Coordinates of N, CA, C and O in Angstrom, one line a residue:
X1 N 14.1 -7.4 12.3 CA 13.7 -7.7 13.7 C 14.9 -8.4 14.4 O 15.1 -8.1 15.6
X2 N 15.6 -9.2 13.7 CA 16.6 -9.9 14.1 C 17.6 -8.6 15.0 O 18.0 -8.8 16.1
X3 N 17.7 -7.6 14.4 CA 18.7 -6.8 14.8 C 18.1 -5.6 15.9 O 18.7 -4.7 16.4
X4 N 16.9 -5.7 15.9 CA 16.3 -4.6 15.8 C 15.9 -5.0 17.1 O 16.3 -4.4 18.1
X5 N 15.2 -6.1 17.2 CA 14.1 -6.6 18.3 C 15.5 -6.6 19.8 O 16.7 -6.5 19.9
X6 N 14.0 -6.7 20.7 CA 15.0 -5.9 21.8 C 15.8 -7.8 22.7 O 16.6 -8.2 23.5
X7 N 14.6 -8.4 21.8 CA 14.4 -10.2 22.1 C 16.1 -10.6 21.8 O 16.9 -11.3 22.4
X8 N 16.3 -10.1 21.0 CA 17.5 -10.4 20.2 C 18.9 -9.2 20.7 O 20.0 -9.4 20.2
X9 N 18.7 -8.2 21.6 CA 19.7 -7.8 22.5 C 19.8 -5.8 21.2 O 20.8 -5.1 20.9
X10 N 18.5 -5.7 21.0 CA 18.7 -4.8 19.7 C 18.1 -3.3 20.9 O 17.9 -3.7 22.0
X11 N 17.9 -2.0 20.6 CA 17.0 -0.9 21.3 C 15.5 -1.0 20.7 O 14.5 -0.6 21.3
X12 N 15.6 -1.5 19.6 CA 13.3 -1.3 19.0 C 13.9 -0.6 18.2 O 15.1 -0.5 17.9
X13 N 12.2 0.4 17.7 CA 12.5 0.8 17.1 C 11.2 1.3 16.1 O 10.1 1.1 16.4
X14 N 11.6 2.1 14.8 CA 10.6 2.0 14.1 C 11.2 1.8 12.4 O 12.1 2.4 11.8
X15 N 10.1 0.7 11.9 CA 10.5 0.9 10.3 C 9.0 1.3 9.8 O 7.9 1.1 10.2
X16 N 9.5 1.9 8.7 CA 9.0 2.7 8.2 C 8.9 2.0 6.4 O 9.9 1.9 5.7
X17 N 7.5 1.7 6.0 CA 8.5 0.8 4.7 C 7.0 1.9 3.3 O 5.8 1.8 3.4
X18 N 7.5 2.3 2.8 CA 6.8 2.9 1.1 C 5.9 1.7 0.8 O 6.3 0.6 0.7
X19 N 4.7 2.1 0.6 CA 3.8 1.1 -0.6 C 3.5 1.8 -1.4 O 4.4 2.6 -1.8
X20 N 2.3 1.8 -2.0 CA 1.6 2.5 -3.0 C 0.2 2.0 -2.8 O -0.1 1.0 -2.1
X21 N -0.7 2.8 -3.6 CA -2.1 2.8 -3.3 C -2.4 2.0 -4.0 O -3.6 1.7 -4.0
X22 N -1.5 1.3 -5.1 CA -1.3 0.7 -5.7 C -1.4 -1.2 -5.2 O -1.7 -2.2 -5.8
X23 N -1.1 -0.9 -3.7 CA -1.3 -2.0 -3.1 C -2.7 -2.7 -2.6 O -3.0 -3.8 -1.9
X24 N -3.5 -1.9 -3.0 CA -5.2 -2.2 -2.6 C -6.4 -2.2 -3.7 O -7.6 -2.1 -3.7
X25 N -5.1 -2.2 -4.9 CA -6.0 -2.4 -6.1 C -5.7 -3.2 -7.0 O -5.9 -3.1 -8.2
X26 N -5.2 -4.0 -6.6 CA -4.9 -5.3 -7.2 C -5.8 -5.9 -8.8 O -7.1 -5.9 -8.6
X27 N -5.4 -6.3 -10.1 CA -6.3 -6.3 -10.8 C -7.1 -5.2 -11.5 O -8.3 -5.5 -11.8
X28 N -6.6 -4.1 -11.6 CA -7.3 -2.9 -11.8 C -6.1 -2.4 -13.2 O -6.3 -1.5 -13.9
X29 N -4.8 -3.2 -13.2 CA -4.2 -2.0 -14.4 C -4.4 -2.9 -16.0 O -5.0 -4.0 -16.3
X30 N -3.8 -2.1 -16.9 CA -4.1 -3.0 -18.0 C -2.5 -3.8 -18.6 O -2.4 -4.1 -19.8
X31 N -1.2 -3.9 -17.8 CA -0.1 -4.6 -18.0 C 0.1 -5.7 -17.4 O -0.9 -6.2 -16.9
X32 N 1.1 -6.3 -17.4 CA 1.8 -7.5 -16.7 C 2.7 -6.5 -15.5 O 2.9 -6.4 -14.3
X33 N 3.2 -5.7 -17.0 CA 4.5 -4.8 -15.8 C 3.0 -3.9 -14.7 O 2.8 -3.9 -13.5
X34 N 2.7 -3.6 -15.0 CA 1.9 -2.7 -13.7 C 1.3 -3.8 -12.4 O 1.1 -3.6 -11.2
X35 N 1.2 -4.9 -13.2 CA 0.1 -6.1 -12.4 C 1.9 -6.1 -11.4 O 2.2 -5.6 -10.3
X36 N 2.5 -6.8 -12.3 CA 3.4 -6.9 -10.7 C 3.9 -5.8 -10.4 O 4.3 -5.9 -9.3
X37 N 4.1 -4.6 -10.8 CA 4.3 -3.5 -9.5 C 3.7 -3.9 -8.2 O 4.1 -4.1 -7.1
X38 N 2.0 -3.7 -8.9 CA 1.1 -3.6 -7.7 C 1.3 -5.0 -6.7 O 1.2 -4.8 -5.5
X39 N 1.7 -6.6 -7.3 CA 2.2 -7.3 -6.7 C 3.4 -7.5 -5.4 O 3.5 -8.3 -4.5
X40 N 4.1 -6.1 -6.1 CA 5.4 -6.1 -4.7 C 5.2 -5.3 -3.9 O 5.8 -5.4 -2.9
X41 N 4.1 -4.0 -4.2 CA 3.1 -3.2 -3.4 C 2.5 -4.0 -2.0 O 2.6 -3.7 -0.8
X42 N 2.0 -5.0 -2.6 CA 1.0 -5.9 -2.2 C 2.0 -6.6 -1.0 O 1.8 -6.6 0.2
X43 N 3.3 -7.5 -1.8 CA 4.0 -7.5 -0.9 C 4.3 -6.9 0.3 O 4.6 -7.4 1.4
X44 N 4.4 -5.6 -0.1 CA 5.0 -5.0 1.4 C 3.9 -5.0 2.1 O 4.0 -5.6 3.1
X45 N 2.8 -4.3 1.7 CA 1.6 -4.4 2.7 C 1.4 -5.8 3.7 O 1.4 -5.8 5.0
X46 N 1.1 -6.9 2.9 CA 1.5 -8.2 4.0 C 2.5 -8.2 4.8 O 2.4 -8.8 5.8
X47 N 3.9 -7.6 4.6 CA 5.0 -8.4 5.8 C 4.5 -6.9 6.3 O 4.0 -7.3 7.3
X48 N 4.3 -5.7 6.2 CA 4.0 -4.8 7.2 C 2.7 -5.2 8.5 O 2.5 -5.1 9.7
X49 N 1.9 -5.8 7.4 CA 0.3 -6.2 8.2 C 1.0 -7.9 9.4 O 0.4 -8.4 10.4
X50 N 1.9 -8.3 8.9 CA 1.9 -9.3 9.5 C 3.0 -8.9 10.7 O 2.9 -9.4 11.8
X51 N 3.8 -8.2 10.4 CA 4.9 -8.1 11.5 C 5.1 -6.3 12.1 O 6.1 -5.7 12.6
X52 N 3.5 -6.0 11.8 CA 3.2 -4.2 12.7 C 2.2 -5.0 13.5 O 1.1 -4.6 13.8
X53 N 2.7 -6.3 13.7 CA 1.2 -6.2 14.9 C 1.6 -6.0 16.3 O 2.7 -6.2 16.8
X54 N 0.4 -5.6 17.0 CA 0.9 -4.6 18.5 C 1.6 -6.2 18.9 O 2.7 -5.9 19.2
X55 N 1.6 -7.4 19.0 CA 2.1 -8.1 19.8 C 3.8 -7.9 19.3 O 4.4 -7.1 20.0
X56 N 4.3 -8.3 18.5 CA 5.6 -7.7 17.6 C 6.1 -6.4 18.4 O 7.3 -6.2 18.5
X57 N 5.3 -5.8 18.8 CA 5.4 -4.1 19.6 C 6.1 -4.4 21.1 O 7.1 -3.8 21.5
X58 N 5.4 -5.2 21.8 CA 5.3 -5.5 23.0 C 6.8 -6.8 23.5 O 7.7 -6.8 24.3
X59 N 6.5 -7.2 22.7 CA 7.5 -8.4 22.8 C 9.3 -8.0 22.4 O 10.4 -8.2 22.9
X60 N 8.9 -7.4 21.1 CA 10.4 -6.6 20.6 C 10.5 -4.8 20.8 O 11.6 -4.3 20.6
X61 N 9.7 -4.4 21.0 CA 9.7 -3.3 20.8 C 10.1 -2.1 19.7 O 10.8 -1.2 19.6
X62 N 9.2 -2.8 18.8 CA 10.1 -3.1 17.0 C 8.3 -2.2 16.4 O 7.3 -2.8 16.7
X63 N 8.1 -1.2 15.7 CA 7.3 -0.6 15.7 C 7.3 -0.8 13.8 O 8.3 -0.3 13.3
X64 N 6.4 -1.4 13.0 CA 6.6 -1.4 11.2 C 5.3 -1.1 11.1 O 4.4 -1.7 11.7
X65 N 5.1 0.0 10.2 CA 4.2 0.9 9.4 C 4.6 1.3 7.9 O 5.8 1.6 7.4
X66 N 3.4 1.3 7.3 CA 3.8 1.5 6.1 C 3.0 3.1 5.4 O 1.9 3.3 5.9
X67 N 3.3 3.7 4.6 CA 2.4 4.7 3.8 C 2.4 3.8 2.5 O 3.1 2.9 2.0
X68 N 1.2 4.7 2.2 CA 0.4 4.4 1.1 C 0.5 5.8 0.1 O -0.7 5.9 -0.2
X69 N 0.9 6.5 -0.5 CA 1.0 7.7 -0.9 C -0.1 7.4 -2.1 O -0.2 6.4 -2.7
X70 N -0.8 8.7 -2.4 CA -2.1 8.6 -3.4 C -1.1 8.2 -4.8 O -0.5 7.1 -5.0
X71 N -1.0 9.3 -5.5 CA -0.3 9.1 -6.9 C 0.8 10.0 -7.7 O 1.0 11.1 -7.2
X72 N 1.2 9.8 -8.6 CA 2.0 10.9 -9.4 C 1.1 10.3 -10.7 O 0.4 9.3 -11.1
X73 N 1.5 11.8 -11.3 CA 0.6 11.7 -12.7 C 1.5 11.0 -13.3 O 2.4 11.7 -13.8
X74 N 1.5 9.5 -13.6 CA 2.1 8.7 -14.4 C 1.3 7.6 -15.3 O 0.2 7.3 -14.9
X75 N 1.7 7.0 -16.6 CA 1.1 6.5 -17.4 C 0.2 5.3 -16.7 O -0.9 4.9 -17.0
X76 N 1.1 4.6 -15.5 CA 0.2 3.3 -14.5 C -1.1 4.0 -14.1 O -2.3 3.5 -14.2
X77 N -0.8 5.5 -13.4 CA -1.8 6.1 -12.8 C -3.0 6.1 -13.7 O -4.0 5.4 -13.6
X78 N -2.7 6.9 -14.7 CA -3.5 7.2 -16.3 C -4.3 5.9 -16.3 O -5.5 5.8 -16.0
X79 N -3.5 4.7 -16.5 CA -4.2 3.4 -17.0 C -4.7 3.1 -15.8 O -5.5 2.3 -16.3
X80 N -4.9 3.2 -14.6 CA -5.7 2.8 -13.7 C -6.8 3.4 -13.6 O -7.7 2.6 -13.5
X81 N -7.1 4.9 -13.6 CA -8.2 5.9 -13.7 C -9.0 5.4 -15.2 O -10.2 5.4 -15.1
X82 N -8.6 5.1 -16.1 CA -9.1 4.6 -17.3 C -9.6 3.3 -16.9 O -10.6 2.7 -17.3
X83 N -9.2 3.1 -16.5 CA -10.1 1.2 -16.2 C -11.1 1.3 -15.7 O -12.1 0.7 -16.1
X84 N -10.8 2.6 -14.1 CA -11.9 2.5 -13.6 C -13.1 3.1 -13.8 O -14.2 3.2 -13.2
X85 N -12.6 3.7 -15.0 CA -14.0 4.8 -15.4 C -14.8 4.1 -16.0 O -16.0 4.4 -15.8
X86 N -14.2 2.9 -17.0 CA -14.6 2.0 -18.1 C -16.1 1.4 -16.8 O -17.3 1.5 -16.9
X87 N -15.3 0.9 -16.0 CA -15.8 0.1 -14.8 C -17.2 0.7 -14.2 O -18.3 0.2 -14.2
X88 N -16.6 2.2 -13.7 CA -17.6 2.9 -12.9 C -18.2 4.3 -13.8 O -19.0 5.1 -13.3
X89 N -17.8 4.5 -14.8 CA -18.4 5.6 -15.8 C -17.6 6.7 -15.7 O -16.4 6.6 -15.6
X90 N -18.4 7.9 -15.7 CA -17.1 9.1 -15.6 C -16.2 9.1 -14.6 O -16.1 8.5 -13.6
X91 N -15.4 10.3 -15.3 CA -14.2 10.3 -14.0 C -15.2 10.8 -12.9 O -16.3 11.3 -12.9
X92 N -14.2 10.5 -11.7 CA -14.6 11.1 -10.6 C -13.8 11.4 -9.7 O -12.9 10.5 -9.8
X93 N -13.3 12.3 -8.7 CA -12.5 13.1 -8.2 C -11.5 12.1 -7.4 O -12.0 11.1 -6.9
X94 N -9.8 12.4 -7.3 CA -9.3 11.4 -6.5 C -9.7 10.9 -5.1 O -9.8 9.7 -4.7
X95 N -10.0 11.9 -4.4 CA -10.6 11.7 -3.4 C -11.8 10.6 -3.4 O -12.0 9.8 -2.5
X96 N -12.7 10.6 -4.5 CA -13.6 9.5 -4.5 C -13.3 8.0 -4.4 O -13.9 7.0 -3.9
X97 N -11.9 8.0 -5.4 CA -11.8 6.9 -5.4 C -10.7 6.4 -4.2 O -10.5 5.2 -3.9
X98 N -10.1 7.6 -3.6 CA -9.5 7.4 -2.2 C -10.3 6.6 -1.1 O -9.9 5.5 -0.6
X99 N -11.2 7.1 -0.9 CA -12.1 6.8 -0.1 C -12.9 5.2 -0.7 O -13.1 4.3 0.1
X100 N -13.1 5.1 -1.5 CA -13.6 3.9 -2.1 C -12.5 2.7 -2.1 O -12.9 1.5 -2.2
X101 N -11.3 3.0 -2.1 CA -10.6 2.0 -2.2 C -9.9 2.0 -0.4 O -9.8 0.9 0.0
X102 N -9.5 2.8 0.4 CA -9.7 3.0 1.6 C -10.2 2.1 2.3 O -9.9 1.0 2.5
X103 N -11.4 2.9 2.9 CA -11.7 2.2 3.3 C -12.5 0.8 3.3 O -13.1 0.4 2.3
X104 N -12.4 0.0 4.5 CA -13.2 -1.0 4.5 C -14.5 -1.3 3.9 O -15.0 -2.5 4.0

């Protein structure tokens, strides 16, 4: 923002910052290491939620969004689908649990 914001003599702009879906499931893997993955996930989601807000827009003209990309078939992934099955019973299609962890 410092460089970016127009407050500060910058053009705007847009950032653009990677999370993971990983960021809205907090408590769901079976590691330490996966727990903080999803922890700096989580991270980015707050400084995005806190400084993509339209006033931030208006004032600097500084535009921050983040994706959330579903998954790659990886062992975190594996261990997360296994928890939740433990949790919620059979598998059930990504999209189910897209939507379940999604939305509000």
């Amino acid at each position: 923002m410092e460089r970016m914001g127009v407050s500060k003599g910058g053009k705007g702009g847009l950032i653009l910052q990677t999370s993971s879906l990983a960021s809205l499931i907090s408590g769901s893997f079976d590691s330490a290491e996966e727990e903080m993955y999803t922890a700096t996930k989580c991270a980015i989601m707050g400084l995005t939620r806190s400084m993509g807000k339209h006033e931030t827009w208006v004032k600097e003209k500084v535009k921050m969004v983040a994706v959330c990309p579903w998954g790659v078939k990886t062992n975190m992934l594996k261990s997360f689908v296994h928890t939740m099955e433990k949790a919620d019973g059979p598998r059930k299609s990504p999209s189910w649990y897209q939507k379940r962890l999604i939305e509000p």
